[in-house]
Amino acid sequence: DGGITQSPKYLFRKEGQNVTLSCEQNLNHDAMYWYRQDPGQGLRLIYYSQIVNDFQKGDIAEGYSVSREKKESFPLTVTSAQKNPTAFYLCASRRTETYEQYFGPGTRLTVT
Amino acid sequence: AQSVSQHNHHVILSEAASLELGCNYSYGGTVNLFWYVQYPGQHLQLLLKYFSGDPLVKGIKGFEAEFIKSKFSFNLRKPSVQWSDTAEYFCAVTVGGATNKLIFGTGTLLAVQP
């Protein structure tokens, strides 16, 4: 059963702690993306990776970091430098032949 | 900078009413256009897409959208909505074809009353 998995579904952290969100895909897609969804703001691109060992900043990369050591995995770390980390985080991957992106179920992060 | 505007933030309709959700983008070059839908508690999923050819595209569940280049618009339509269409709808655009980055609108929350 192909798809994108994100874990955990809900995550709670104290302010000042770094936290890593997992994203795994078995669709054999080269490109992967991280978005942040806030009410009334749509989805905003945090980071993206078009190939293993390479990634680029999106529109709101400050306070986040990523790695892409394997094609299947694109973890996102929310660092303590992110001023407003509480949000819904979505991971996506893209078929090479098209611009269509496939999304995971998301992780809701709450930082208090 | 490129942007996508969805002017309807919250729409409430009765079942069987017709739906049109507006989407405008700001970019003068080649675009690829998408509508995504997020049903309550479910993944964001593709509703329909336009790359080239016939500007009227049909998607899943009876939805369609028309690309009007002169108006920079890609409005979503459905002739008769159902309660199960209650969801949030996002318009998205890729520009220039170079980076494959999707630019999303702010979303429209549709509530269909039975």
Tab-separated table of C-alpha atoms in Angstrom:
chain	number	residue	atom	x	y	z
A	1	ASP	CA	0.000	0.000	0.000
A	2	GLY	CA	1.887	3.044	-1.260
A	3	GLY	CA	1.746	6.377	0.423
A	4	ILE	CA	3.217	8.939	2.752
A	5	THR	CA	3.329	8.429	6.484
A	6	GLN	CA	3.899	11.076	9.087
A	7	SER	CA	4.390	10.385	12.731
A	8	PRO	CA	3.258	11.096	15.275
A	9	LYS	CA	-0.213	12.466	14.558
A	10	TYR	CA	-0.093	14.732	17.619
A	11	LEU	CA	3.025	16.057	19.315
A	12	PHE	CA	3.387	18.170	22.403
A	13	ARG	CA	6.582	19.927	23.429
A	14	LYS	CA	7.754	22.512	25.896
A	15	GLU	CA	9.110	25.801	24.657
A	16	GLY	CA	12.868	25.721	24.111
A	17	GLN	CA	12.991	22.095	22.987
A	18	ASN	CA	13.828	20.942	19.497
A	19	VAL	CA	11.466	18.410	17.993
A	20	THR	CA	11.744	16.235	14.879
A	21	LEU	CA	8.775	15.312	12.722
A	22	SER	CA	8.999	12.171	10.646
A	23	CYS	CA	8.004	11.816	6.983
A	24	GLU	CA	8.414	8.608	5.025
A	25	GLN	CA	7.222	7.734	1.524
A	26	ASN	CA	7.257	4.489	-0.430
A	27	LEU	CA	6.107	6.015	-3.711
A	28	ASN	CA	9.637	6.183	-5.115
A	29	HIS	CA	9.254	9.942	-5.592
A	30	ASP	CA	12.373	12.043	-5.912
A	31	ALA	CA	10.986	15.317	-4.591
A	32	MET	CA	9.669	15.881	-1.092
A	33	TYR	CA	8.245	18.936	0.633
A	34	TRP	CA	7.343	20.280	4.056
A	35	TYR	CA	4.475	22.706	4.528
A	36	ARG	CA	2.998	24.448	7.501
A	37	GLN	CA	-0.768	24.985	7.651
A	38	ASP	CA	-2.250	27.680	9.858
A	39	PRO	CA	-5.929	28.670	9.942
A	40	GLY	CA	-6.715	31.288	7.319
A	41	GLN	CA	-3.203	31.201	5.848
A	42	GLY	CA	-3.289	28.147	3.628
A	43	LEU	CA	-0.140	26.071	3.240
A	44	ARG	CA	3.266	27.694	3.323
A	45	LEU	CA	6.410	25.966	2.101
A	46	ILE	CA	9.125	25.404	4.692
A	47	TYR	CA	11.725	23.285	2.871
A	48	TYR	CA	11.868	21.080	-0.170
A	49	SER	CA	14.216	18.500	-1.589
A	50	GLN	CA	14.368	17.462	-5.220
A	51	ILE	CA	16.959	14.744	-4.755
A	52	VAL	CA	18.797	12.878	-2.021
A	53	ASN	CA	21.413	14.914	-0.130
A	54	ASP	CA	20.053	18.187	-1.486
A	55	PHE	CA	17.398	20.551	-0.168
A	56	GLN	CA	16.335	24.190	-0.484
A	57	LYS	CA	14.667	26.703	1.769
A	58	GLY	CA	11.071	27.544	1.120
A	59	ASP	CA	9.257	30.710	2.061
A	60	ILE	CA	9.343	30.269	5.842
A	61	ALA	CA	12.497	28.249	6.612
A	62	GLU	CA	13.672	30.250	9.613
A	63	GLY	CA	13.729	28.121	12.764
A	64	TYR	CA	13.498	24.831	10.858
A	65	SER	CA	16.038	22.331	9.552
A	66	VAL	CA	15.812	19.221	7.373
A	67	SER	CA	17.915	16.360	6.097
A	68	ARG	CA	17.555	14.056	3.107
A	69	GLU	CA	19.890	11.131	3.577
A	70	LYS	CA	17.532	8.615	1.996
A	71	LYS	CA	15.068	8.921	-0.860
A	72	GLU	CA	12.246	7.651	1.328
A	73	SER	CA	12.749	9.946	4.297
A	74	PHE	CA	12.641	13.722	4.812
A	75	PRO	CA	12.540	14.569	8.542
A	76	LEU	CA	11.834	18.113	9.701
A	77	THR	CA	13.299	19.539	12.905
A	78	VAL	CA	11.495	22.413	14.537
A	79	THR	CA	14.137	24.208	16.556
A	80	SER	CA	13.789	26.429	19.581
A	81	ALA	CA	14.522	29.372	17.265
A	82	GLN	CA	11.129	29.023	15.590
A	83	LYS	CA	9.091	31.784	17.207
A	84	ASN	CA	5.644	30.337	16.656
A	85	PRO	CA	5.980	26.581	16.174
A	86	THR	CA	2.445	25.494	17.091
A	87	ALA	CA	0.869	24.469	13.779
A	88	PHE	CA	-0.208	21.613	11.538
A	89	TYR	CA	2.718	20.270	9.498
A	90	LEU	CA	2.214	18.510	6.179
A	91	CYS	CA	4.726	16.504	4.218
A	92	ALA	CA	4.341	15.842	0.510
A	93	SER	CA	6.125	14.109	-2.320
A	94	ARG	CA	5.914	14.611	-6.048
A	95	ARG	CA	5.902	12.322	-9.027
A	96	THR	CA	8.843	13.039	-11.302
A	97	GLU	CA	6.707	13.159	-14.457
A	98	THR	CA	4.095	15.611	-13.197
A	99	TYR	CA	3.727	18.534	-10.841
A	100	GLU	CA	1.170	16.702	-8.731
A	101	GLN	CA	2.040	16.465	-5.057
A	102	TYR	CA	0.791	13.753	-2.719
A	103	PHE	CA	0.287	14.634	0.915
A	104	GLY	CA	0.697	12.794	4.173
A	105	PRO	CA	-1.865	12.912	7.007
A	106	GLY	CA	0.007	15.622	8.880
A	107	THR	CA	1.388	16.150	12.372
A	108	ARG	CA	-0.195	18.628	14.736
A	109	LEU	CA	2.498	20.156	16.899
A	110	THR	CA	1.632	22.051	20.055
A	111	VAL	CA	4.358	23.914	21.913
A	112	THR	CA	3.601	25.361	25.323
B	1	ALA	CA	6.180	37.712	-5.807
B	2	GLN	CA	3.706	35.192	-7.147
B	3	SER	CA	0.543	34.765	-5.142
B	4	VAL	CA	-2.790	32.980	-5.193
B	5	SER	CA	-5.982	34.599	-3.962
B	6	GLN	CA	-9.098	32.840	-2.822
B	7	HIS	CA	-11.644	35.496	-2.055
B	8	ASN	CA	-14.255	33.281	-0.447
B	9	HIS	CA	-12.957	32.303	2.980
B	10	HIS	CA	-16.091	30.642	4.265
B	11	VAL	CA	-19.053	29.486	2.165
B	12	ILE	CA	-22.270	27.973	3.462
B	13	LEU	CA	-24.651	26.276	1.035
B	14	SER	CA	-27.678	24.054	1.184
B	15	GLU	CA	-27.594	20.663	-0.493
B	16	ALA	CA	-28.297	20.800	-4.246
B	17	ALA	CA	-27.127	24.411	-4.511
B	18	SER	CA	-24.538	25.270	-7.132
B	19	LEU	CA	-20.998	26.068	-6.100
B	20	GLU	CA	-18.390	28.383	-7.518
B	21	LEU	CA	-15.183	29.114	-5.631
B	22	GLY	CA	-12.936	31.828	-6.942
B	23	CYS	CA	-9.195	31.525	-7.483
B	24	ASN	CA	-6.927	34.165	-8.999
B	25	TYR	CA	-3.182	34.067	-9.361
B	26	SER	CA	-0.575	36.676	-10.082
B	27	TYR	CA	1.953	35.478	-12.643
B	28	GLY	CA	2.214	36.317	-16.313
B	29	GLY	CA	4.017	33.232	-17.553
B	30	THR	CA	3.284	29.531	-17.847
B	31	VAL	CA	1.364	28.083	-14.914
B	32	ASN	CA	0.100	24.732	-13.788
B	33	LEU	CA	-3.080	24.968	-11.739
B	34	PHE	CA	-4.546	22.725	-9.073
B	35	TRP	CA	-7.446	22.417	-6.708
B	36	TYR	CA	-6.892	20.354	-3.579
B	37	VAL	CA	-9.506	19.336	-1.041
B	38	GLN	CA	-9.152	18.509	2.629
B	39	TYR	CA	-12.138	16.614	4.056
B	40	PRO	CA	-12.471	16.651	7.840
B	41	GLY	CA	-9.836	14.356	9.349
B	42	GLN	CA	-8.450	13.288	5.974
B	43	HIS	CA	-5.361	13.866	3.858
B	44	LEU	CA	-5.149	16.774	1.485
B	45	GLN	CA	-5.984	15.265	-1.896
B	46	LEU	CA	-6.007	16.421	-5.490
B	47	LEU	CA	-9.395	17.366	-6.882
B	48	LEU	CA	-8.311	18.386	-10.380
B	49	LYS	CA	-5.450	19.938	-12.311
B	50	TYR	CA	-4.729	21.951	-15.428
B	51	PHE	CA	-1.465	21.753	-17.354
B	52	SER	CA	-2.422	22.583	-20.924
B	53	GLY	CA	-5.102	21.983	-23.563
B	54	ASP	CA	-8.819	22.282	-22.914
B	55	PRO	CA	-9.243	25.043	-20.321
B	56	LEU	CA	-12.271	23.299	-18.845
B	57	VAL	CA	-11.036	20.450	-16.686
B	58	LYS	CA	-13.080	17.854	-14.899
B	59	GLY	CA	-12.063	16.313	-11.626
B	60	ILE	CA	-13.326	13.808	-9.146
B	61	LYS	CA	-16.775	13.848	-7.518
B	62	GLY	CA	-18.374	16.015	-10.187
B	63	PHE	CA	-16.110	19.036	-9.760
B	64	GLU	CA	-14.805	21.054	-12.678
B	65	ALA	CA	-12.704	24.166	-13.103
B	66	GLU	CA	-12.163	26.610	-15.921
B	67	PHE	CA	-8.835	28.250	-16.669
B	68	ILE	CA	-9.337	31.781	-18.037
B	69	LYS	CA	-5.887	33.047	-18.923
B	70	SER	CA	-6.996	36.622	-19.585
B	71	LYS	CA	-8.447	36.847	-16.101
B	72	PHE	CA	-5.684	34.866	-14.351
B	73	SER	CA	-8.431	32.748	-12.870
B	74	PHE	CA	-9.127	29.084	-12.196
B	75	ASN	CA	-12.527	28.932	-10.528
B	76	LEU	CA	-13.903	25.700	-9.145
B	77	ARG	CA	-17.506	24.716	-9.856
B	78	LYS	CA	-19.999	22.025	-9.029
B	79	PRO	CA	-23.610	22.180	-10.241
B	80	SER	CA	-25.143	20.512	-7.186
B	81	VAL	CA	-23.325	20.105	-3.885
B	82	GLN	CA	-23.850	17.361	-1.352
B	83	TRP	CA	-23.371	17.296	2.390
B	84	SER	CA	-20.271	15.142	1.810
B	85	ASP	CA	-18.622	18.055	-0.047
B	86	THR	CA	-18.137	19.823	3.276
B	87	ALA	CA	-14.390	20.415	3.346
B	88	GLU	CA	-11.670	22.985	2.905
B	89	TYR	CA	-10.659	23.717	-0.680
B	90	PHE	CA	-7.281	25.046	-1.729
B	91	CYS	CA	-6.247	26.483	-5.047
B	92	ALA	CA	-2.550	26.108	-5.907
B	93	VAL	CA	-0.221	27.131	-8.693
B	94	THR	CA	3.233	26.171	-9.882
B	95	VAL	CA	4.952	28.873	-11.847
B	96	GLY	CA	7.581	28.733	-14.533
B	97	GLY	CA	7.997	24.962	-14.236
B	98	ALA	CA	11.487	25.302	-12.832
B	99	THR	CA	11.307	24.546	-9.141
B	100	ASN	CA	8.051	22.616	-8.855
B	101	LYS	CA	7.067	24.685	-5.889
B	102	LEU	CA	3.353	24.882	-5.199
B	103	ILE	CA	1.977	28.223	-4.120
B	104	PHE	CA	-1.260	27.811	-2.204
B	105	GLY	CA	-4.181	30.104	-1.657
B	106	THR	CA	-5.492	30.640	1.854
B	107	GLY	CA	-8.290	28.131	1.408
B	108	THR	CA	-12.092	28.216	1.377
B	109	LEU	CA	-14.040	26.410	4.022
B	110	LEU	CA	-17.255	25.017	2.530
B	111	ALA	CA	-20.081	23.902	4.786
B	112	VAL	CA	-23.008	22.168	3.115
B	113	GLN	CA	-26.162	22.012	5.151
B	114	PRO	CA	-28.436	18.974	4.657
